[in-house]
Coordinates of N, CA, C and O in Angstrom, one line a residue:
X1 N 31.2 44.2 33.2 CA 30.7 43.7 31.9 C 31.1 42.2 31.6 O 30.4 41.4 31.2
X2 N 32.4 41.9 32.0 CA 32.7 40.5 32.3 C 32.1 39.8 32.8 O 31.7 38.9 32.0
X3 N 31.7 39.6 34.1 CA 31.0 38.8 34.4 C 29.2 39.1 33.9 O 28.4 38.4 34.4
X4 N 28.9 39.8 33.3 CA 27.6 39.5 33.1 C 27.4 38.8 31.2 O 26.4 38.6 30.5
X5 N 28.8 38.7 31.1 CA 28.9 38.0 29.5 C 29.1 36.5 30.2 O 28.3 35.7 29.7
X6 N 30.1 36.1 31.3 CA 29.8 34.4 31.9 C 29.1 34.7 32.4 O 29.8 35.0 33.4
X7 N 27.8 35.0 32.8 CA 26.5 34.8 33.6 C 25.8 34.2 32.5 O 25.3 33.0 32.4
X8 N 25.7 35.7 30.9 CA 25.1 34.6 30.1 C 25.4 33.7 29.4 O 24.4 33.1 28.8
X9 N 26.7 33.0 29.3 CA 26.9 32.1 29.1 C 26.8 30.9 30.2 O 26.9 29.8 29.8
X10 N 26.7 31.0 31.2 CA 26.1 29.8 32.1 C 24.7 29.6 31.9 O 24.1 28.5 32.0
X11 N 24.2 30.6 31.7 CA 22.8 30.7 31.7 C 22.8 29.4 30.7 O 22.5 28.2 30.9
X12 N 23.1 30.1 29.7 CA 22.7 29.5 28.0 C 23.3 28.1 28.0 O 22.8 27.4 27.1
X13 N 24.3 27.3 29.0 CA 24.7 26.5 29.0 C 23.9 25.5 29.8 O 23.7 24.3 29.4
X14 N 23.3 26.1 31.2 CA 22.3 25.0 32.0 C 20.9 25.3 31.1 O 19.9 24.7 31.4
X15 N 20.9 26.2 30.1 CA 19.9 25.8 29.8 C 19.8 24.2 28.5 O 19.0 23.3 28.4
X16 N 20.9 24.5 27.8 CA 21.4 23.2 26.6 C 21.5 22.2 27.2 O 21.3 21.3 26.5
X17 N 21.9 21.7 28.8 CA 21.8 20.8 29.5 C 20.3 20.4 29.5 O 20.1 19.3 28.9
X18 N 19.3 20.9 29.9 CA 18.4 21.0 30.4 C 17.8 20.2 28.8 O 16.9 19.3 28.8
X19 N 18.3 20.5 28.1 CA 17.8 20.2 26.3 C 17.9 18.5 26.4 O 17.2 17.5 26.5
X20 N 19.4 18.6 26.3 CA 19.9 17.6 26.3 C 19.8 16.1 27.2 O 20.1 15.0 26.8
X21 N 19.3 16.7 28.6 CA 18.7 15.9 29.7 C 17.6 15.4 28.8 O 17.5 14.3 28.3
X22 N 16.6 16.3 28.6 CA 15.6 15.7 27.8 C 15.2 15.1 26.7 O 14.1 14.6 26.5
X23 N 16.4 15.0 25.9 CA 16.4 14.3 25.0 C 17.0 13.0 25.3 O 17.0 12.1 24.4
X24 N 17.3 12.9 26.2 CA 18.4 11.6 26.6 C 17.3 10.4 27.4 O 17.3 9.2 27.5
X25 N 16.4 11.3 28.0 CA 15.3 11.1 28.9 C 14.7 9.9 28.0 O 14.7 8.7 28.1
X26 N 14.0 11.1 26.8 CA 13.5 10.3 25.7 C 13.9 9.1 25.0 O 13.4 8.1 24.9
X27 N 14.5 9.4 24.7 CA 15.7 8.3 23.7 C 15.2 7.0 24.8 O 14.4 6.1 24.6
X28 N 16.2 7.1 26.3 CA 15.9 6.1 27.4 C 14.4 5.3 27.3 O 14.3 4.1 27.5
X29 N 13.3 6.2 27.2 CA 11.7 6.0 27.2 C 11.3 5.1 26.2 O 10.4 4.3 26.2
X30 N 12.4 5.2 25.0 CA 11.9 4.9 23.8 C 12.5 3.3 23.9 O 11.8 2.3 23.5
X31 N 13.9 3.4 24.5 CA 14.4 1.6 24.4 C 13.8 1.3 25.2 O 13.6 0.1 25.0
X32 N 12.9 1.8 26.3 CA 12.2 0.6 27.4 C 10.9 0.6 26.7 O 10.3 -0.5 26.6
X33 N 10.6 1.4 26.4 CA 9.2 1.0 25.9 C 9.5 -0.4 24.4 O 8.5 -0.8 23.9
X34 N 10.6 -0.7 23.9 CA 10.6 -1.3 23.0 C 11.3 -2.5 23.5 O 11.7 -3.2 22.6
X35 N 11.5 -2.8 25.2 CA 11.9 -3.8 25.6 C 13.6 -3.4 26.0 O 14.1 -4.0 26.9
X36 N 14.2 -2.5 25.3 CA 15.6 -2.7 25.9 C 15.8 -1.8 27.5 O 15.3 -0.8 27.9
X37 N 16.6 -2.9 28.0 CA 17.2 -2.4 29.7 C 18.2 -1.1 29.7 O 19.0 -1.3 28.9
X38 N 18.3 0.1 30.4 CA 18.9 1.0 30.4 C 19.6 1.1 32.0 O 19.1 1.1 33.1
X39 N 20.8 1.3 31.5 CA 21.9 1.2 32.6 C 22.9 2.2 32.5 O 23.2 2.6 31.4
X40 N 23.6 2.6 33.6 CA 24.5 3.3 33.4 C 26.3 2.5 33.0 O 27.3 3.1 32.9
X41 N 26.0 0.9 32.7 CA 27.2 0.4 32.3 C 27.1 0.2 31.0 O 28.1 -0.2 30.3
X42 N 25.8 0.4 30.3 CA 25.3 0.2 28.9 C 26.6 0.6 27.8 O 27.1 1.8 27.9
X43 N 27.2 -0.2 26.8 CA 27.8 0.0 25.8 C 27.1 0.8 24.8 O 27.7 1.4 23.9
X44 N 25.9 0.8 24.9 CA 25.2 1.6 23.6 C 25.3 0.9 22.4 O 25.3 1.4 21.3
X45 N 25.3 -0.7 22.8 CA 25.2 -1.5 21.6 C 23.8 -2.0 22.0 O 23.4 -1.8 23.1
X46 N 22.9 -2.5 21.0 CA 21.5 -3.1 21.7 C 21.4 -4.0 20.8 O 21.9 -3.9 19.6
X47 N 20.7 -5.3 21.3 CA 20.0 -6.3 19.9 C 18.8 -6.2 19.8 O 18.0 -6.3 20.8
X48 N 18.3 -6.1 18.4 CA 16.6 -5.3 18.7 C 16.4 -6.7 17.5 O 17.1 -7.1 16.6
X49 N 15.3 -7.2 18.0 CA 14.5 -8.6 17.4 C 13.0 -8.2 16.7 O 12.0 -7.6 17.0
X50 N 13.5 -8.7 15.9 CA 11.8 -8.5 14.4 C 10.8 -9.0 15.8 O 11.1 -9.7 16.8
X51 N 9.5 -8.0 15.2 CA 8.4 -8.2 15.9 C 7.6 -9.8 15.1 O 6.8 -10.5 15.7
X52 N 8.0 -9.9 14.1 CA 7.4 -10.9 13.3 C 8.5 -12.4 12.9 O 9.4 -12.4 13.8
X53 N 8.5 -13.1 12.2 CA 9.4 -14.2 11.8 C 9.0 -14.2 10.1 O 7.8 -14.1 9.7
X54 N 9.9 -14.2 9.2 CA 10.0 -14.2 7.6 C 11.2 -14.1 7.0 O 12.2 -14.7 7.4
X55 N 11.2 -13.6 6.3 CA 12.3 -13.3 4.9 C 12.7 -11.7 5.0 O 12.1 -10.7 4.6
X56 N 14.1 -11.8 5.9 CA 14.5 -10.7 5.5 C 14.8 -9.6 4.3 O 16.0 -9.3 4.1
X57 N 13.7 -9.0 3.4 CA 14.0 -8.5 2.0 C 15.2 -7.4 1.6 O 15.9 -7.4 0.6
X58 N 15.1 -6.6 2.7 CA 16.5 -5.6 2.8 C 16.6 -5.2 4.2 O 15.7 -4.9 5.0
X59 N 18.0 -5.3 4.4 CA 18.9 -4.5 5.5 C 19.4 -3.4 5.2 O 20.0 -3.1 4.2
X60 N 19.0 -2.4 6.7 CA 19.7 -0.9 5.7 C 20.4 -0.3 7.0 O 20.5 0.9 7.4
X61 N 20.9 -2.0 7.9 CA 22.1 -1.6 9.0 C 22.8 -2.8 8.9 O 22.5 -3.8 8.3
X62 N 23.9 -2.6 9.7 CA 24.6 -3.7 10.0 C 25.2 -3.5 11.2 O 25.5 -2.3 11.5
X63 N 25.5 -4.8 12.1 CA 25.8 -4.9 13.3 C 26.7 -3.6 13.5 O 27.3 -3.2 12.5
X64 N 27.1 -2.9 14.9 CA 28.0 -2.1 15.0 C 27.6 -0.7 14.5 O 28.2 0.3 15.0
X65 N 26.5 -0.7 13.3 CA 26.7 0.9 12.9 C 25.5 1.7 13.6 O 24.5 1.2 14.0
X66 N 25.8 3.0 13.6 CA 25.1 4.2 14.4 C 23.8 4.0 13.7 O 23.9 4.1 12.5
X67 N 22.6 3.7 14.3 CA 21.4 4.3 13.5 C 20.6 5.9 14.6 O 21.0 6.3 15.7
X68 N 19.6 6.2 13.8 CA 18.8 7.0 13.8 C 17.3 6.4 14.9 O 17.1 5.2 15.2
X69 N 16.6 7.2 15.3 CA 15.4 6.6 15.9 C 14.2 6.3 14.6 O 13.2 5.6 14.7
X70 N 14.4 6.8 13.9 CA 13.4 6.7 12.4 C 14.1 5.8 11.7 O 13.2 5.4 10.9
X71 N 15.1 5.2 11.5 CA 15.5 4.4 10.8 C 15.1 3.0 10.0 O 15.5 1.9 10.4
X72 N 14.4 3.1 9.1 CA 14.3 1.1 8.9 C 15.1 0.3 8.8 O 15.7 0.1 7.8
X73 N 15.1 -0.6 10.1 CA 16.4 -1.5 10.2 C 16.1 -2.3 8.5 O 16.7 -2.1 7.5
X74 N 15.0 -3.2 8.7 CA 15.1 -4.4 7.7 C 13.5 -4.3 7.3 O 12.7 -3.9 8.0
X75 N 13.4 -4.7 6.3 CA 12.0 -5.4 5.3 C 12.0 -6.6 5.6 O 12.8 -7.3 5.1
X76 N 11.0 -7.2 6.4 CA 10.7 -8.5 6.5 C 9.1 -8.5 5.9 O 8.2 -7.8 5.9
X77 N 9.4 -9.7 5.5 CA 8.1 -10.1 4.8 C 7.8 -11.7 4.6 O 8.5 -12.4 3.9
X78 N 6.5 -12.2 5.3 CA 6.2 -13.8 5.0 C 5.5 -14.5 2.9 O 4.5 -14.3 2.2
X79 N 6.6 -15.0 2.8 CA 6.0 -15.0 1.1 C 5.2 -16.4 1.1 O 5.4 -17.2 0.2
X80 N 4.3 -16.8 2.2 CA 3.8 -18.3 2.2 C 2.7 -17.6 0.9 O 2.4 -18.4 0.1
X81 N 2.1 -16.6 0.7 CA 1.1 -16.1 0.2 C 1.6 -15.2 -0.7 O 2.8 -15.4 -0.5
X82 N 1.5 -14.7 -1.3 CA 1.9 -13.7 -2.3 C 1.0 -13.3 -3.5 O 0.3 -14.1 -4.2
X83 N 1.0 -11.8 -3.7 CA -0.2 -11.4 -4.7 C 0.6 -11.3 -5.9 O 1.7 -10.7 -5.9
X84 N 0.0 -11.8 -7.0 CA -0.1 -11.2 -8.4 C -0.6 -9.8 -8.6 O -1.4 -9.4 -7.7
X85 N -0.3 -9.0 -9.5 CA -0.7 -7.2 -9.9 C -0.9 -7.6 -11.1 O -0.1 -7.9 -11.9
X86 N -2.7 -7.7 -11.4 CA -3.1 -7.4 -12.6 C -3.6 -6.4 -13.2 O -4.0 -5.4 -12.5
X87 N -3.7 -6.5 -14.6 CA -4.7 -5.1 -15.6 C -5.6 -5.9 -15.9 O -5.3 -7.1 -16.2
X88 N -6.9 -5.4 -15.9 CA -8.2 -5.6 -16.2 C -8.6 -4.8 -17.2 O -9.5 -4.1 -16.7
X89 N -8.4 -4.5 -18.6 CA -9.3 -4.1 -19.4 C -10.7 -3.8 -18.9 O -11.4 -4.7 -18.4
X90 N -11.3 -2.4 -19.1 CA -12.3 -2.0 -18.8 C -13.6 -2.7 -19.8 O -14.8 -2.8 -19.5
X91 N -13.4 -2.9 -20.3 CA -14.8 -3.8 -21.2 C -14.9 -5.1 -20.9 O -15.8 -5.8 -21.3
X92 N -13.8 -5.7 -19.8 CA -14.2 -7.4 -18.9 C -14.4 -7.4 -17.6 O -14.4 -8.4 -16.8
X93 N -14.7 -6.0 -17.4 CA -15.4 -6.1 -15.7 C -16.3 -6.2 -15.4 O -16.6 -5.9 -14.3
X94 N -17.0 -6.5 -16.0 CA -18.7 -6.5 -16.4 C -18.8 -8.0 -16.1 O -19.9 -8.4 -15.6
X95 N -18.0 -8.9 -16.2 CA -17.6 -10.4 -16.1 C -16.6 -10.8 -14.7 O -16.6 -12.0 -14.5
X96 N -16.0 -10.1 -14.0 CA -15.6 -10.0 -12.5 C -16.0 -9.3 -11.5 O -16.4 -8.1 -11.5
X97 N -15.9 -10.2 -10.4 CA -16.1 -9.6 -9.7 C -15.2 -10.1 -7.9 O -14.3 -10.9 -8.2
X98 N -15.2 -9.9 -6.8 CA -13.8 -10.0 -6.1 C -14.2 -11.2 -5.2 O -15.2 -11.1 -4.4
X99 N -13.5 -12.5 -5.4 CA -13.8 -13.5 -4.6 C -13.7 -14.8 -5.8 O -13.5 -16.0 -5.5
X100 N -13.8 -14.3 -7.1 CA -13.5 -15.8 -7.8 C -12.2 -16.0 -7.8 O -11.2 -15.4 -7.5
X101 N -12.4 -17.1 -8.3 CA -11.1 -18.1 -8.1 C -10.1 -18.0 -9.4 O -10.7 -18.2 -10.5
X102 N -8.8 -17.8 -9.4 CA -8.3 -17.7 -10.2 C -6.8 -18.6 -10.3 O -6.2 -19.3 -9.5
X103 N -6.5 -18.4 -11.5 CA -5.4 -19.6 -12.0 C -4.4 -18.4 -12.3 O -4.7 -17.5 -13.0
X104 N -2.7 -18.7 -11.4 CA -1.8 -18.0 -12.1 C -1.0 -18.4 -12.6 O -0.9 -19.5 -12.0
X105 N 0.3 -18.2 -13.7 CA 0.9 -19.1 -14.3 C 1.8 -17.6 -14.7 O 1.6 -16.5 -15.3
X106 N 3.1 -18.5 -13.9 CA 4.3 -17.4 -13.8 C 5.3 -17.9 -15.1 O 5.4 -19.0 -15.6
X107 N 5.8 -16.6 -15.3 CA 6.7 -16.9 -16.9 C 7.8 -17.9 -16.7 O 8.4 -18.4 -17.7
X108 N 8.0 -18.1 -15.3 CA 9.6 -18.8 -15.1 C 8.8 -20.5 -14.9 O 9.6 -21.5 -14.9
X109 N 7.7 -20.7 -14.8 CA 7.1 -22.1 -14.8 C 6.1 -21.9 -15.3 O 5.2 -21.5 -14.7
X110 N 6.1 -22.1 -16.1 CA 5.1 -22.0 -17.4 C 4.2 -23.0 -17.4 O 3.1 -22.8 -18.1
X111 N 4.5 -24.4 -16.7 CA 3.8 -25.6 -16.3 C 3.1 -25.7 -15.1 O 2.2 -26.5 -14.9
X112 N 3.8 -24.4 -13.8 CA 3.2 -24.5 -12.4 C 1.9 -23.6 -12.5 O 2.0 -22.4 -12.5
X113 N 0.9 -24.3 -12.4 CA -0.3 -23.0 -12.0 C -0.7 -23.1 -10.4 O -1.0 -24.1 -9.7
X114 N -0.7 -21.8 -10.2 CA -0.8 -21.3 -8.7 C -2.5 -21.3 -8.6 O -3.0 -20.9 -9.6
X115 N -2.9 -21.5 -8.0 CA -4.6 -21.5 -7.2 C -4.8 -20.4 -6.5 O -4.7 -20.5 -5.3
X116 N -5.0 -19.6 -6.9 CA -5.7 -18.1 -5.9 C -6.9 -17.8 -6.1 O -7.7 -18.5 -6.5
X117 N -7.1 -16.3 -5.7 CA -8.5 -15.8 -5.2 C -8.1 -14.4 -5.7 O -7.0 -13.9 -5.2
X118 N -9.0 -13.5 -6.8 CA -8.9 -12.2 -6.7 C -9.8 -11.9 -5.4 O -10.8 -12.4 -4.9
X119 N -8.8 -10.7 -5.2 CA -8.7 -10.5 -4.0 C -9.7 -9.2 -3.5 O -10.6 -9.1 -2.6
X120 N -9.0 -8.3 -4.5 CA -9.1 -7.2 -5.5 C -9.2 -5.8 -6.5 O -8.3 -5.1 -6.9
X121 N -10.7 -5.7 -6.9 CA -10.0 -4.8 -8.5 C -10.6 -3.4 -8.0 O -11.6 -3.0 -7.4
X122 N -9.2 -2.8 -8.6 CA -9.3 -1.1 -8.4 C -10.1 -0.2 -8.1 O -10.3 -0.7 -7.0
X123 N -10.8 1.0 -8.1 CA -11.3 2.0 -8.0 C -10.7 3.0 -9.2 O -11.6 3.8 -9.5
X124 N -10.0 3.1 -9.8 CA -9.5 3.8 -10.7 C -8.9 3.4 -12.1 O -7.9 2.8 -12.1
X125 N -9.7 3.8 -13.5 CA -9.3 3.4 -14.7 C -7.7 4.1 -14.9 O -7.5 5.2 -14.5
X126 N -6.9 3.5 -15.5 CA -6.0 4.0 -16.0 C -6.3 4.5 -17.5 O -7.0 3.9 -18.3
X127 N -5.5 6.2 -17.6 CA -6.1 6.9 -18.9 C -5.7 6.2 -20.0 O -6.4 5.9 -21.0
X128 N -3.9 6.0 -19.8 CA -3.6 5.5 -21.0 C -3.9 4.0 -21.4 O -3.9 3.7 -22.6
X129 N -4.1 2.9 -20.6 CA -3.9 1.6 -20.6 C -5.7 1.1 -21.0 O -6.3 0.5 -21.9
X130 N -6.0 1.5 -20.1 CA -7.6 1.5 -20.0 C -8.4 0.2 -19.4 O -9.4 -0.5 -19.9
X131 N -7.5 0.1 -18.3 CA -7.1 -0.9 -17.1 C -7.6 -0.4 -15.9 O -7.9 0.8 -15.6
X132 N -7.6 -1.7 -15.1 CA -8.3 -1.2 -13.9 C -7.0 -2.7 -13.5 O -6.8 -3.7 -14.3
X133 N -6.3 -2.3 -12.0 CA -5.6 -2.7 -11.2 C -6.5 -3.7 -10.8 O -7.7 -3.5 -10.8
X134 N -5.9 -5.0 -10.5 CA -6.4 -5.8 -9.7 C -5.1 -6.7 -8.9 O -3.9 -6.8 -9.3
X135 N -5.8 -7.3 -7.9 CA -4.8 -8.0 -7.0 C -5.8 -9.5 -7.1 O -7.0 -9.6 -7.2
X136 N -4.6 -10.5 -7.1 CA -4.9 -11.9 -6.8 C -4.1 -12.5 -5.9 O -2.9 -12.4 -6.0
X137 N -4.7 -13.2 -4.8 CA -3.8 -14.0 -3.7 C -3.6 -15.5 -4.0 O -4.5 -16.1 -4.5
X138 N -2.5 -15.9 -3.8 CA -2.2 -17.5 -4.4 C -1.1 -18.1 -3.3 O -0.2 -17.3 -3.1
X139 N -1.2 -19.0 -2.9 CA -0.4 -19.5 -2.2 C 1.2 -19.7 -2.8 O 1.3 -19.7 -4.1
X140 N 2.2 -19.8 -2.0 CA 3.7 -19.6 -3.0 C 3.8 -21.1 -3.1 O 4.1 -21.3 -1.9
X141 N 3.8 -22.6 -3.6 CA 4.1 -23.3 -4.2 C 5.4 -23.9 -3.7 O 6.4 -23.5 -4.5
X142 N 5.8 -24.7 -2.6 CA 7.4 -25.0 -2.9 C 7.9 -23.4 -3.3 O 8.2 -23.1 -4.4
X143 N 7.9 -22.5 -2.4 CA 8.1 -21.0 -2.7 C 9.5 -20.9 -3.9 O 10.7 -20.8 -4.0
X144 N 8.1 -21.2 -5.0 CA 8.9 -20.9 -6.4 C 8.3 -19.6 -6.7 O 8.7 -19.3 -7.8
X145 N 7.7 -18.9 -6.3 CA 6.9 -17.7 -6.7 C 7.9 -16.8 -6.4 O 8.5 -17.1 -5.3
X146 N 8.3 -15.8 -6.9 CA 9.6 -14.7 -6.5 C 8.6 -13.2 -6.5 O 7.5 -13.0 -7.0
X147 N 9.6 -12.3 -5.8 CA 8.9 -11.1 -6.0 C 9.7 -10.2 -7.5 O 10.8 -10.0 -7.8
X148 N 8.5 -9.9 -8.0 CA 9.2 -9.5 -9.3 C 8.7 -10.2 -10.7 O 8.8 -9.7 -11.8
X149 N 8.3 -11.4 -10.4 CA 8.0 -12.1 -11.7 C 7.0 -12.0 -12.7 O 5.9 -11.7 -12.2
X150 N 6.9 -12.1 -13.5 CA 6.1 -11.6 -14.2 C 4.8 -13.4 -15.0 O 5.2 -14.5 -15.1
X151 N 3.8 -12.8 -15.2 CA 2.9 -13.6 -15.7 C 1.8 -13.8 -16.3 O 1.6 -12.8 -17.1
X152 N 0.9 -14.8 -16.3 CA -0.8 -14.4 -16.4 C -1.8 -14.9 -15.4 O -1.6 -15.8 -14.6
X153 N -2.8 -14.3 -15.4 CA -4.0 -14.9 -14.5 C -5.1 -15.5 -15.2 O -5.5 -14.6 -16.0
X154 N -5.7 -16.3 -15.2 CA -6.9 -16.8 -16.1 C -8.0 -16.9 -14.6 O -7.8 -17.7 -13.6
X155 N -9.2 -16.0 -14.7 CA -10.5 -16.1 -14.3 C -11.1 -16.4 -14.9 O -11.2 -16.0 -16.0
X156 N -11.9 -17.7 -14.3 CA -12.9 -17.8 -14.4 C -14.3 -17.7 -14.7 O -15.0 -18.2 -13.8
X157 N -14.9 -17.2 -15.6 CA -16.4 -16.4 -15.3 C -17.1 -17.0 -16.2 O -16.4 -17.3 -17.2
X158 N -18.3 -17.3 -16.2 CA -19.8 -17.3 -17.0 C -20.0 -16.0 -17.5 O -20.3 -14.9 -17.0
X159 N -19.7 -16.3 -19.0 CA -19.8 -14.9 -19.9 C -21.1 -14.9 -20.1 O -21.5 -13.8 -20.3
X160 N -22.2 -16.2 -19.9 CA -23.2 -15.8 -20.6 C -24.6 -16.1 -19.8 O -24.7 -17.1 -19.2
X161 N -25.3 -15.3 -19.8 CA -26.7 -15.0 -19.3 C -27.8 -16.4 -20.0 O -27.9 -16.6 -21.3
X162 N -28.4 -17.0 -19.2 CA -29.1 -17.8 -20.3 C -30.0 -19.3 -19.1 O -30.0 -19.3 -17.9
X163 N -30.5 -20.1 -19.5 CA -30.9 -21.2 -18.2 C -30.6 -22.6 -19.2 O -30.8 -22.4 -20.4
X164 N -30.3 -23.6 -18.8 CA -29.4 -24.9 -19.0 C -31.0 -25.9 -19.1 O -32.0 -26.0 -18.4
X165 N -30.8 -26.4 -19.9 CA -32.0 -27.7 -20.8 C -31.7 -28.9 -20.6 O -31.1 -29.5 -21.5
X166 N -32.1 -29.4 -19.7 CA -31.7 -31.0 -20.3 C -31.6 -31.6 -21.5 O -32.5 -31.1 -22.2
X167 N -31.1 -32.4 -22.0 CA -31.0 -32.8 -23.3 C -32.2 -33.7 -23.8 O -32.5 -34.0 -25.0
X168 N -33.0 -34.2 -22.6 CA -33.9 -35.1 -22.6 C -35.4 -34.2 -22.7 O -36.6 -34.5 -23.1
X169 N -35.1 -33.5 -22.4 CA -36.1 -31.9 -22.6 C -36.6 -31.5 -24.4 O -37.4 -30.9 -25.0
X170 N -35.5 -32.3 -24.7 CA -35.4 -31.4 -26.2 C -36.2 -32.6 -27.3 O -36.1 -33.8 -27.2
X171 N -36.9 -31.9 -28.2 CA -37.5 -33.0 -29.1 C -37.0 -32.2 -30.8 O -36.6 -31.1 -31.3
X172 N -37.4 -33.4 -31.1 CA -36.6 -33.4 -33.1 C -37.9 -32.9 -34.0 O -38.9 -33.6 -34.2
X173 N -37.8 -32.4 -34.2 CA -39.4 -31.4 -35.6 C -39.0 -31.7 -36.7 O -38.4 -30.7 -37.1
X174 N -39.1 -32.5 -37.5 CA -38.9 -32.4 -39.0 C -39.9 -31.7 -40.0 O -41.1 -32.1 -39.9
X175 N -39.6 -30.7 -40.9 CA -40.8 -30.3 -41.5 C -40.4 -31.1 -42.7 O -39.2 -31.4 -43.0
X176 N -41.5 -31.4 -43.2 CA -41.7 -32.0 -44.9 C -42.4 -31.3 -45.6 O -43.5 -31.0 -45.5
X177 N -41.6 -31.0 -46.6 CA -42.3 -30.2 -47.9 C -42.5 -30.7 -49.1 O -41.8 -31.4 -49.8
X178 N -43.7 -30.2 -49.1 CA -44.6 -31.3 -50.1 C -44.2 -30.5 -51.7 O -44.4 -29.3 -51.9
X179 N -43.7 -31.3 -52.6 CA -42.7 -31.2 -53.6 C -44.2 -31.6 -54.8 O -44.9 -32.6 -55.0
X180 N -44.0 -29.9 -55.7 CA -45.1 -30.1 -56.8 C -44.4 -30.9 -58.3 O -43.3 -30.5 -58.8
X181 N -45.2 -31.9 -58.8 CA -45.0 -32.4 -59.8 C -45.6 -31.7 -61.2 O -45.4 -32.2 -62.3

C-alpha cells in the first residue's frame, strides 16, 4: 500500500510539471512575441518600450517590481489634440450638425480660444439633463489645454432659413394720404 500511495504521488507530481512546463512555455511565447530574448542566463528583469511616444498619464509599475501578464504598465497618451465633452440641449440640435467649426474657451484662459471641429454628438438623450453628449476636437495651444478643465464651446450655426437681397434690390414706397379738410 506504500508504494502505490508514492506511485500516486509521482504520478500527480510529473503531471504539475507537465502544467508548469507549459505555462513557462507560454509566458516564454509571450516575451518573444513582444520582442524580448529568452535565455537561460536571463535575470527576469526585462525593459519593455511604449509601442507609441507621449505623455506618460499613469504608472502602475515601477522598475524592479513583479508584474502580472494583464497588467497595465502606463497610460500614455499624445495631448497635441485634445477633445472637449459637451451637453447639447435637445431643442439646439436642430441647428447642429458634426463637422462645424467650433470655438473653445477654457476657464483657466478665458482670453485663449482653441479652433476645433465637433467631432461628435451622441446617440442618446440624457433623462435628467436633457442633453445630448457631444465631442469637439481642438488643437492643444502651447499645450495649455489640461485634462480635466473645464469650459465653453461656441458653434457656429445659421439659425435662420430665409435667401439674402441685395440692398440695391430694395426700393423706398412712400404712401400719401390724402388728408380731408
Amino acid at each position: 500500500k506504500m508504494n502505490l500511495a508514492a506511485k500516486q504521488e509521482l504520478i500527480d507530481a510529473e503531471a504539475s510539471l507537465k502544467v508548469f512546463e507549459s505555462e513557462k512555455n507560454s509566458a516564454e511565447e509571450n516575451l518573444r512575441a513582444n520582442g524580448l530574448n529568452i535565455d537561460n542566463s536571463s535575470t527576469g528583469q526585462y525593459t519593455v518600450y511604449a509601442p507609441r511616444s507621449g505623455l506618460a498619464l499613469t504608472r502602475n509599475a515601477i522598475p524592479g517590481s513583479i508584474i502580472t501578464g494583464n497588467q497595465i504598465l502606463t497610460t500614455i497618451a499624445n495631448l497635441s489634440n485634445l477633445w472637449f465633452q459637451a451637453k447639447i440641449y435637445e431643442n439646439d440640435l436642430k441647428f447642429l450638425s458634426e463637422g462645424l467649426s467650433a470655438d473653445v474657451i477654457l476657464n483657466a484662459y478665458p482670453d485663449l480660444v482653441f479652433r476645433g471641429k465637433l467631432e461628435h454628438i451622441g446617440e442618446k438623450v440624457d433623462l435628467e439633463s436633457r442633453t445630448v453628449h457631444a465631442r469637439i476636437v481642438f488643437k492643444n495651444q502651447n499645450k495649455k489645454g489640461k485634462i480635466g478643465l473645464f469650459g465653453k464651446a461656441i458653434l457656429k450655426v445659421n439659425e435662420r432659413m430665409g435667401i439674402e437681397i441685395p440692398e440695391v434690390a430694395i426700393q423706398s414706397l412712400m404712401l400719401i394720404r390724402k388728408a380731408r379738410l
